[in-house]
mmCIF file with all atom_site columns, C-alpha atoms in Angstrom:
data_model
loop_
_atom_site.group_PDB
_atom_site.id
_atom_site.type_symbol
_atom_site.label_atom_id
_atom_site.label_alt_id
_atom_site.label_comp_id
_atom_site.label_asym_id
_atom_site.label_entity_id
_atom_site.label_seq_id
_atom_site.pdbx_PDB_ins_code
_atom_site.Cartn_x
_atom_site.Cartn_y
_atom_site.Cartn_z
_atom_site.occupancy
_atom_site.B_iso_or_equiv
_atom_site.pdbx_formal_charge
_atom_site.auth_seq_id
_atom_site.auth_comp_id
_atom_site.auth_asym_id
_atom_site.auth_atom_id
_atom_site.pdbx_PDB_model_num
ATOM 1   C CA . MET A 1 1   ? -41.166 -12.815 -13.210 1.00 0.00 ? 1   MET A CA 1
ATOM 2   C CA . LYS A 1 2   ? -40.656 -12.893 -9.349  1.00 0.00 ? 2   LYS A CA 1
ATOM 3   C CA . LYS A 1 3   ? -38.510 -15.962 -9.603  1.00 0.00 ? 3   LYS A CA 1
ATOM 4   C CA . PHE A 1 4   ? -36.265 -14.427 -12.142 1.00 0.00 ? 4   PHE A CA 1
ATOM 5   C CA . ASN A 1 5   ? -35.913 -11.257 -10.137 1.00 0.00 ? 5   ASN A CA 1
ATOM 6   C CA . LEU A 1 6   ? -35.130 -13.409 -6.957  1.00 0.00 ? 6   LEU A CA 1
ATOM 7   C CA . PHE A 1 7   ? -32.659 -15.403 -8.770  1.00 0.00 ? 7   PHE A CA 1
ATOM 8   C CA . THR A 1 8   ? -30.869 -12.470 -10.362 1.00 0.00 ? 8   THR A CA 1
ATOM 9   C CA . CYS A 1 9   ? -30.791 -10.634 -6.872  1.00 0.00 ? 9   CYS A CA 1
ATOM 10  C CA . MET A 1 10  ? -29.213 -13.643 -5.323  1.00 0.00 ? 10  MET A CA 1
ATOM 11  C CA . PHE A 1 11  ? -26.694 -14.101 -8.246  1.00 0.00 ? 11  PHE A CA 1
ATOM 12  C CA . VAL A 1 12  ? -25.649 -10.473 -7.774  1.00 0.00 ? 12  VAL A CA 1
ATOM 13  C CA . ALA A 1 13  ? -25.203 -10.988 -3.992  1.00 0.00 ? 13  ALA A CA 1
ATOM 14  C CA . LEU A 1 14  ? -23.248 -13.897 -4.357  1.00 0.00 ? 14  LEU A CA 1
ATOM 15  C CA . PHE A 1 15  ? -20.987 -12.539 -7.106  1.00 0.00 ? 15  PHE A CA 1
ATOM 16  C CA . ALA A 1 16  ? -20.407 -9.464  -4.750  1.00 0.00 ? 16  ALA A CA 1
ATOM 17  C CA . MET A 1 17  ? -19.414 -11.582 -1.999  1.00 0.00 ? 17  MET A CA 1
ATOM 18  C CA . ASN A 1 18  ? -17.003 -13.302 -4.134  1.00 0.00 ? 18  ASN A CA 1
ATOM 19  C CA . ILE A 1 19  ? -15.141 -10.207 -5.326  1.00 0.00 ? 19  ILE A CA 1
ATOM 20  C CA . ASN A 1 20  ? -14.929 -8.736  -1.892  1.00 0.00 ? 20  ASN A CA 1
ATOM 21  C CA . VAL A 1 21  ? -10.997 -8.127  -1.219  1.00 0.00 ? 21  VAL A CA 1
ATOM 22  C CA . HIS A 1 22  ? -9.658  -9.898  1.938   1.00 0.00 ? 22  HIS A CA 1
ATOM 23  C CA . ALA A 1 23  ? -6.677  -7.779  3.198   1.00 0.00 ? 23  ALA A CA 1
ATOM 24  C CA . GLU A 1 24  ? -3.823  -10.275 4.177   1.00 0.00 ? 24  GLU A CA 1
ATOM 25  C CA . GLU A 1 25  ? -2.606  -9.476  7.880   1.00 0.00 ? 25  GLU A CA 1
ATOM 26  C CA . VAL A 1 26  ? 0.957   -8.926  8.373   1.00 0.00 ? 26  VAL A CA 1
ATOM 27  C CA . ASN A 1 27  ? 2.940   -8.436  11.645  1.00 0.00 ? 27  ASN A CA 1
ATOM 28  C CA . ASN A 1 28  ? 6.838   -8.334  10.430  1.00 0.00 ? 28  ASN A CA 1
ATOM 29  C CA . SER A 1 29  ? 8.983   -7.324  7.753   1.00 0.00 ? 29  SER A CA 1
ATOM 30  C CA . ASP A 1 30  ? 9.029   -10.205 5.569   1.00 0.00 ? 30  ASP A CA 1
ATOM 31  C CA . LYS A 1 31  ? 5.192   -10.795 5.545   1.00 0.00 ? 31  LYS A CA 1
ATOM 32  C CA . LEU A 1 32  ? 4.953   -7.182  4.529   1.00 0.00 ? 32  LEU A CA 1
ATOM 33  C CA . SER A 1 33  ? 7.199   -7.281  1.690   1.00 0.00 ? 33  SER A CA 1
ATOM 34  C CA . ASN A 1 34  ? 5.452   -10.585 0.623   1.00 0.00 ? 34  ASN A CA 1
ATOM 35  C CA . CYS A 1 35  ? 2.141   -8.888  0.844   1.00 0.00 ? 35  CYS A CA 1
ATOM 36  C CA . LEU A 1 36  ? 3.092   -5.751  -0.930  1.00 0.00 ? 36  LEU A CA 1
ATOM 37  C CA . LYS A 1 37  ? 4.648   -7.817  -3.963  1.00 0.00 ? 37  LYS A CA 1
ATOM 38  C CA . ASN A 1 38  ? 1.755   -10.401 -4.099  1.00 0.00 ? 38  ASN A CA 1
ATOM 39  C CA . ASP A 1 39  ? -1.544  -9.203  -2.827  1.00 0.00 ? 39  ASP A CA 1
ATOM 40  C CA . THR A 1 40  ? -3.884  -6.245  -3.337  1.00 0.00 ? 40  THR A CA 1
ATOM 41  C CA . ALA A 1 41  ? -4.660  -5.359  0.313   1.00 0.00 ? 41  ALA A CA 1
ATOM 42  C CA . CYS A 1 42  ? -2.411  -5.425  3.472   1.00 0.00 ? 42  CYS A CA 1
ATOM 43  C CA . THR A 1 43  ? -3.162  -4.622  7.148   1.00 0.00 ? 43  THR A CA 1
ATOM 44  C CA . LEU A 1 44  ? -0.623  -4.280  9.761   1.00 0.00 ? 44  LEU A CA 1
ATOM 45  C CA . THR A 1 45  ? -1.717  -6.123  13.299  1.00 0.00 ? 45  THR A CA 1
ATOM 46  C CA . GLU A 1 46  ? 1.748   -5.061  14.858  1.00 0.00 ? 46  GLU A CA 1
ATOM 47  C CA . ASP A 1 47  ? 4.193   -2.289  14.322  1.00 0.00 ? 47  ASP A CA 1
ATOM 48  C CA . VAL A 1 48  ? 6.652   -3.105  11.748  1.00 0.00 ? 48  VAL A CA 1
ATOM 49  C CA . THR A 1 49  ? 10.193  -2.006  10.689  1.00 0.00 ? 49  THR A CA 1
ATOM 50  C CA . ILE A 1 50  ? 11.329  -2.387  7.035   1.00 0.00 ? 50  ILE A CA 1
ATOM 51  C CA . ASN A 1 51  ? 15.135  -2.374  7.867   1.00 0.00 ? 51  ASN A CA 1
ATOM 52  C CA . SER A 1 52  ? 16.383  -2.161  4.121   1.00 0.00 ? 52  SER A CA 1
ATOM 53  C CA . GLY A 1 53  ? 15.054  -0.585  1.019   1.00 0.00 ? 53  GLY A CA 1
ATOM 54  C CA . LEU A 1 54  ? 12.162  -2.135  -0.607  1.00 0.00 ? 54  LEU A CA 1
ATOM 55  C CA . VAL A 1 55  ? 11.406  -1.592  -4.270  1.00 0.00 ? 55  VAL A CA 1
ATOM 56  C CA . LEU A 1 56  ? 7.856   -2.328  -5.554  1.00 0.00 ? 56  LEU A CA 1
ATOM 57  C CA . ASP A 1 57  ? 8.062   -2.245  -9.265  1.00 0.00 ? 57  ASP A CA 1
ATOM 58  C CA . SER A 1 58  ? 5.163   -4.637  -10.557 1.00 0.00 ? 58  SER A CA 1
ATOM 59  C CA . ASN A 1 59  ? 1.888   -3.397  -12.389 1.00 0.00 ? 59  ASN A CA 1
ATOM 60  C CA . LYS A 1 60  ? -0.087  -3.725  -9.228  1.00 0.00 ? 60  LYS A CA 1
ATOM 61  C CA . ASP A 1 61  ? -2.689  -1.562  -7.139  1.00 0.00 ? 61  ASP A CA 1
ATOM 62  C CA . VAL A 1 62  ? -2.292  -2.123  -3.617  1.00 0.00 ? 62  VAL A CA 1
ATOM 63  C CA . THR A 1 63  ? -3.702  -0.602  -0.510  1.00 0.00 ? 63  THR A CA 1
ATOM 64  C CA . LEU A 1 64  ? -1.636  -0.748  2.955   1.00 0.00 ? 64  LEU A CA 1
ATOM 65  C CA . ASP A 1 65  ? -3.927  -0.217  5.846   1.00 0.00 ? 65  ASP A CA 1
ATOM 66  C CA . LEU A 1 66  ? -1.614  0.467   8.760   1.00 0.00 ? 66  LEU A CA 1
ATOM 67  C CA . GLY A 1 67  ? -4.472  -0.498  11.127  1.00 0.00 ? 67  GLY A CA 1
ATOM 68  C CA . GLY A 1 68  ? -3.549  2.287   13.521  1.00 0.00 ? 68  GLY A CA 1
ATOM 69  C CA . LYS A 1 69  ? -0.071  0.844   14.044  1.00 0.00 ? 69  LYS A CA 1
ATOM 70  C CA . THR A 1 70  ? 3.248   2.421   12.939  1.00 0.00 ? 70  THR A CA 1
ATOM 71  C CA . LEU A 1 71  ? 5.450   1.379   9.873   1.00 0.00 ? 71  LEU A CA 1
ATOM 72  C CA . ASN A 1 72  ? 9.015   2.352   10.558  1.00 0.00 ? 72  ASN A CA 1
ATOM 73  C CA . ILE A 1 73  ? 11.062  2.836   7.589   1.00 0.00 ? 73  ILE A CA 1
ATOM 74  C CA . GLU A 1 74  ? 14.943  2.574   7.775   1.00 0.00 ? 74  GLU A CA 1
ATOM 75  C CA . GLY A 1 75  ? 15.508  2.353   4.071   1.00 0.00 ? 75  GLY A CA 1
ATOM 76  C CA . ALA A 1 76  ? 13.407  4.095   1.275   1.00 0.00 ? 76  ALA A CA 1
ATOM 77  C CA . LEU A 1 77  ? 10.296  2.349   0.160   1.00 0.00 ? 77  LEU A CA 1
ATOM 78  C CA . THR A 1 78  ? 10.691  2.967   -3.781  1.00 0.00 ? 78  THR A CA 1
ATOM 79  C CA . VAL A 1 79  ? 7.351   2.789   -5.756  1.00 0.00 ? 79  VAL A CA 1
ATOM 80  C CA . GLU A 1 80  ? 7.928   2.429   -9.639  1.00 0.00 ? 80  GLU A CA 1
ATOM 81  C CA . GLY A 1 81  ? 6.841   0.627   -12.943 1.00 0.00 ? 81  GLY A CA 1
ATOM 82  C CA . ASP A 1 82  ? 3.072   1.316   -12.802 1.00 0.00 ? 82  ASP A CA 1
ATOM 83  C CA . TYR A 1 83  ? 2.849   -0.090  -9.010  1.00 0.00 ? 83  TYR A CA 1
ATOM 84  C CA . ASN A 1 84  ? 0.007   2.118   -7.295  1.00 0.00 ? 84  ASN A CA 1
ATOM 85  C CA . LEU A 1 85  ? 0.475   2.150   -3.448  1.00 0.00 ? 85  LEU A CA 1
ATOM 86  C CA . THR A 1 86  ? -2.295  3.567   -1.148  1.00 0.00 ? 86  THR A CA 1
ATOM 87  C CA . ILE A 1 87  ? -1.214  3.957   2.172   1.00 0.00 ? 87  ILE A CA 1
ATOM 88  C CA . LYS A 1 88  ? -3.750  4.900   5.205   1.00 0.00 ? 88  LYS A CA 1
ATOM 89  C CA . ASN A 1 89  ? -4.790  4.760   8.969   1.00 0.00 ? 89  ASN A CA 1
ATOM 90  C CA . GLY A 1 90  ? -1.713  4.943   10.945  1.00 0.00 ? 90  GLY A CA 1
ATOM 91  C CA . THR A 1 91  ? 1.926   6.385   11.233  1.00 0.00 ? 91  THR A CA 1
ATOM 92  C CA . VAL A 1 92  ? 4.851   6.046   8.973   1.00 0.00 ? 92  VAL A CA 1
ATOM 93  C CA . LYS A 1 93  ? 8.123   7.139   10.700  1.00 0.00 ? 93  LYS A CA 1
ATOM 94  C CA . THR A 1 94  ? 11.771  7.346   9.850   1.00 0.00 ? 94  THR A CA 1
ATOM 95  C CA . GLU A 1 95  ? 14.990  8.486   11.497  1.00 0.00 ? 95  GLU A CA 1
ATOM 96  C CA . ASN A 1 96  ? 16.996  8.127   8.203   1.00 0.00 ? 96  ASN A CA 1
ATOM 97  C CA . THR A 1 97  ? 18.272  11.241  6.750   1.00 0.00 ? 97  THR A CA 1
ATOM 98  C CA . GLU A 1 98  ? 17.111  10.511  3.262   1.00 0.00 ? 98  GLU A CA 1
ATOM 99  C CA . TYR A 1 99  ? 13.367  10.336  2.049   1.00 0.00 ? 99  TYR A CA 1
ATOM 100 C CA . GLN A 1 100 ? 10.674  7.843   3.331   1.00 0.00 ? 100 GLN A CA 1
ATOM 101 C CA . PHE A 1 101 ? 9.395   7.179   -0.297  1.00 0.00 ? 101 PHE A CA 1
ATOM 102 C CA . ILE A 1 102 ? 10.571  7.275   -3.633  1.00 0.00 ? 102 ILE A CA 1
ATOM 103 C CA . VAL A 1 103 ? 8.380   7.683   -6.574  1.00 0.00 ? 103 VAL A CA 1
ATOM 104 C CA . GLN A 1 104 ? 9.892   7.135   -10.095 1.00 0.00 ? 104 GLN A CA 1
ATOM 105 C CA . LYS A 1 105 ? 9.313   5.279   -13.612 1.00 0.00 ? 105 LYS A CA 1
ATOM 106 C CA . GLY A 1 106 ? 5.459   5.421   -13.589 1.00 0.00 ? 106 GLY A CA 1
ATOM 107 C CA . GLY A 1 107 ? 4.909   4.747   -9.958  1.00 0.00 ? 107 GLY A CA 1
ATOM 108 C CA . LYS A 1 108 ? 1.826   6.287   -7.997  1.00 0.00 ? 108 LYS A CA 1
ATOM 109 C CA . LEU A 1 109 ? 1.824   6.930   -4.352  1.00 0.00 ? 109 LEU A CA 1
ATOM 110 C CA . VAL A 1 110 ? -1.307  8.098   -2.446  1.00 0.00 ? 110 VAL A CA 1
ATOM 111 C CA . LEU A 1 111 ? -0.688  9.053   1.221   1.00 0.00 ? 111 LEU A CA 1
ATOM 112 C CA . GLU A 1 112 ? -4.497  8.811   2.218   1.00 0.00 ? 112 GLU A CA 1
ATOM 113 C CA . SER A 1 113 ? -4.645  9.417   6.000   1.00 0.00 ? 113 SER A CA 1
ATOM 114 C CA . GLY A 1 114 ? -2.258  9.224   8.798   1.00 0.00 ? 114 GLY A CA 1
ATOM 115 C CA . THR A 1 115 ? 0.918   10.630  10.107  1.00 0.00 ? 115 THR A CA 1
ATOM 116 C CA . TYR A 1 116 ? 4.141   10.782  8.322   1.00 0.00 ? 116 TYR A CA 1
ATOM 117 C CA . ILE A 1 117 ? 7.261   11.663  10.408  1.00 0.00 ? 117 ILE A CA 1
ATOM 118 C CA . ASN A 1 118 ? 10.865  12.146  9.624   1.00 0.00 ? 118 ASN A CA 1
ATOM 119 C CA . GLU A 1 119 ? 12.698  12.588  12.721  1.00 0.00 ? 119 GLU A CA 1
ATOM 120 C CA . ALA A 1 120 ? 15.952  12.952  11.083  1.00 0.00 ? 120 ALA A CA 1
ATOM 121 C CA . ASN A 1 121 ? 15.712  16.459  9.216   1.00 0.00 ? 121 ASN A CA 1
ATOM 122 C CA . ASP A 1 122 ? 13.480  18.383  7.126   1.00 0.00 ? 122 ASP A CA 1
ATOM 123 C CA . ASN A 1 123 ? 14.219  16.705  3.837   1.00 0.00 ? 123 ASN A CA 1
ATOM 124 C CA . GLY A 1 124 ? 10.605  15.600  3.455   1.00 0.00 ? 124 GLY A CA 1
ATOM 125 C CA . LEU A 1 125 ? 8.784   12.565  3.066   1.00 0.00 ? 125 LEU A CA 1
ATOM 126 C CA . VAL A 1 126 ? 8.581   11.860  -0.619  1.00 0.00 ? 126 VAL A CA 1
ATOM 127 C CA . LYS A 1 127 ? 10.842  12.379  -3.515  1.00 0.00 ? 127 LYS A CA 1
ATOM 128 C CA . VAL A 1 128 ? 9.800   12.188  -7.156  1.00 0.00 ? 128 VAL A CA 1
ATOM 129 C CA . VAL A 1 129 ? 12.802  11.037  -9.085  1.00 0.00 ? 129 VAL A CA 1
ATOM 130 C CA . GLY A 1 130 ? 13.493  12.467  -12.523 1.00 0.00 ? 130 GLY A CA 1
ATOM 131 C CA . ILE A 1 131 ? 12.729  15.794  -13.777 1.00 0.00 ? 131 ILE A CA 1
ATOM 132 C CA . ASN A 1 132 ? 11.149  14.477  -17.017 1.00 0.00 ? 132 ASN A CA 1
ATOM 133 C CA . ASP A 1 133 ? 9.114   11.703  -15.363 1.00 0.00 ? 133 ASP A CA 1
ATOM 134 C CA . LYS A 1 134 ? 5.675   12.841  -16.237 1.00 0.00 ? 134 LYS A CA 1
ATOM 135 C CA . THR A 1 135 ? 4.245   9.477   -15.255 1.00 0.00 ? 135 THR A CA 1
ATOM 136 C CA . SER A 1 136 ? 4.865   9.097   -11.807 1.00 0.00 ? 136 SER A CA 1
ATOM 137 C CA . THR A 1 137 ? 2.428   10.901  -9.215  1.00 0.00 ? 137 THR A CA 1
#
């Protein structure tokens, strides 16, 4: 019985190690765009600027850890199509007169922690599009 318990514990430990999510480290806008579209966890290693709008529209659940860095958004980051994005641990900044984030068509955005700054005006940070869109949060 002891051998069975030892084997079971080792199997569970090895399985838990294999499902541990490894965050892709990113240091520029191209790598960030690819990571957000293809991975489940992304971590900034440098300040990054998104120069144009970025649409995230696949059925994914992604965590973006800013790693204490700054994400500058010059074009809106749009979350839609059952894409779930969680952002934490850093600063998101824009000088654009529009919103930093647009959430629509079933998208979900969680601003878990950090600082969010719109230096251009008081438009706010997030715009949920569509008065009848009850699926976006």
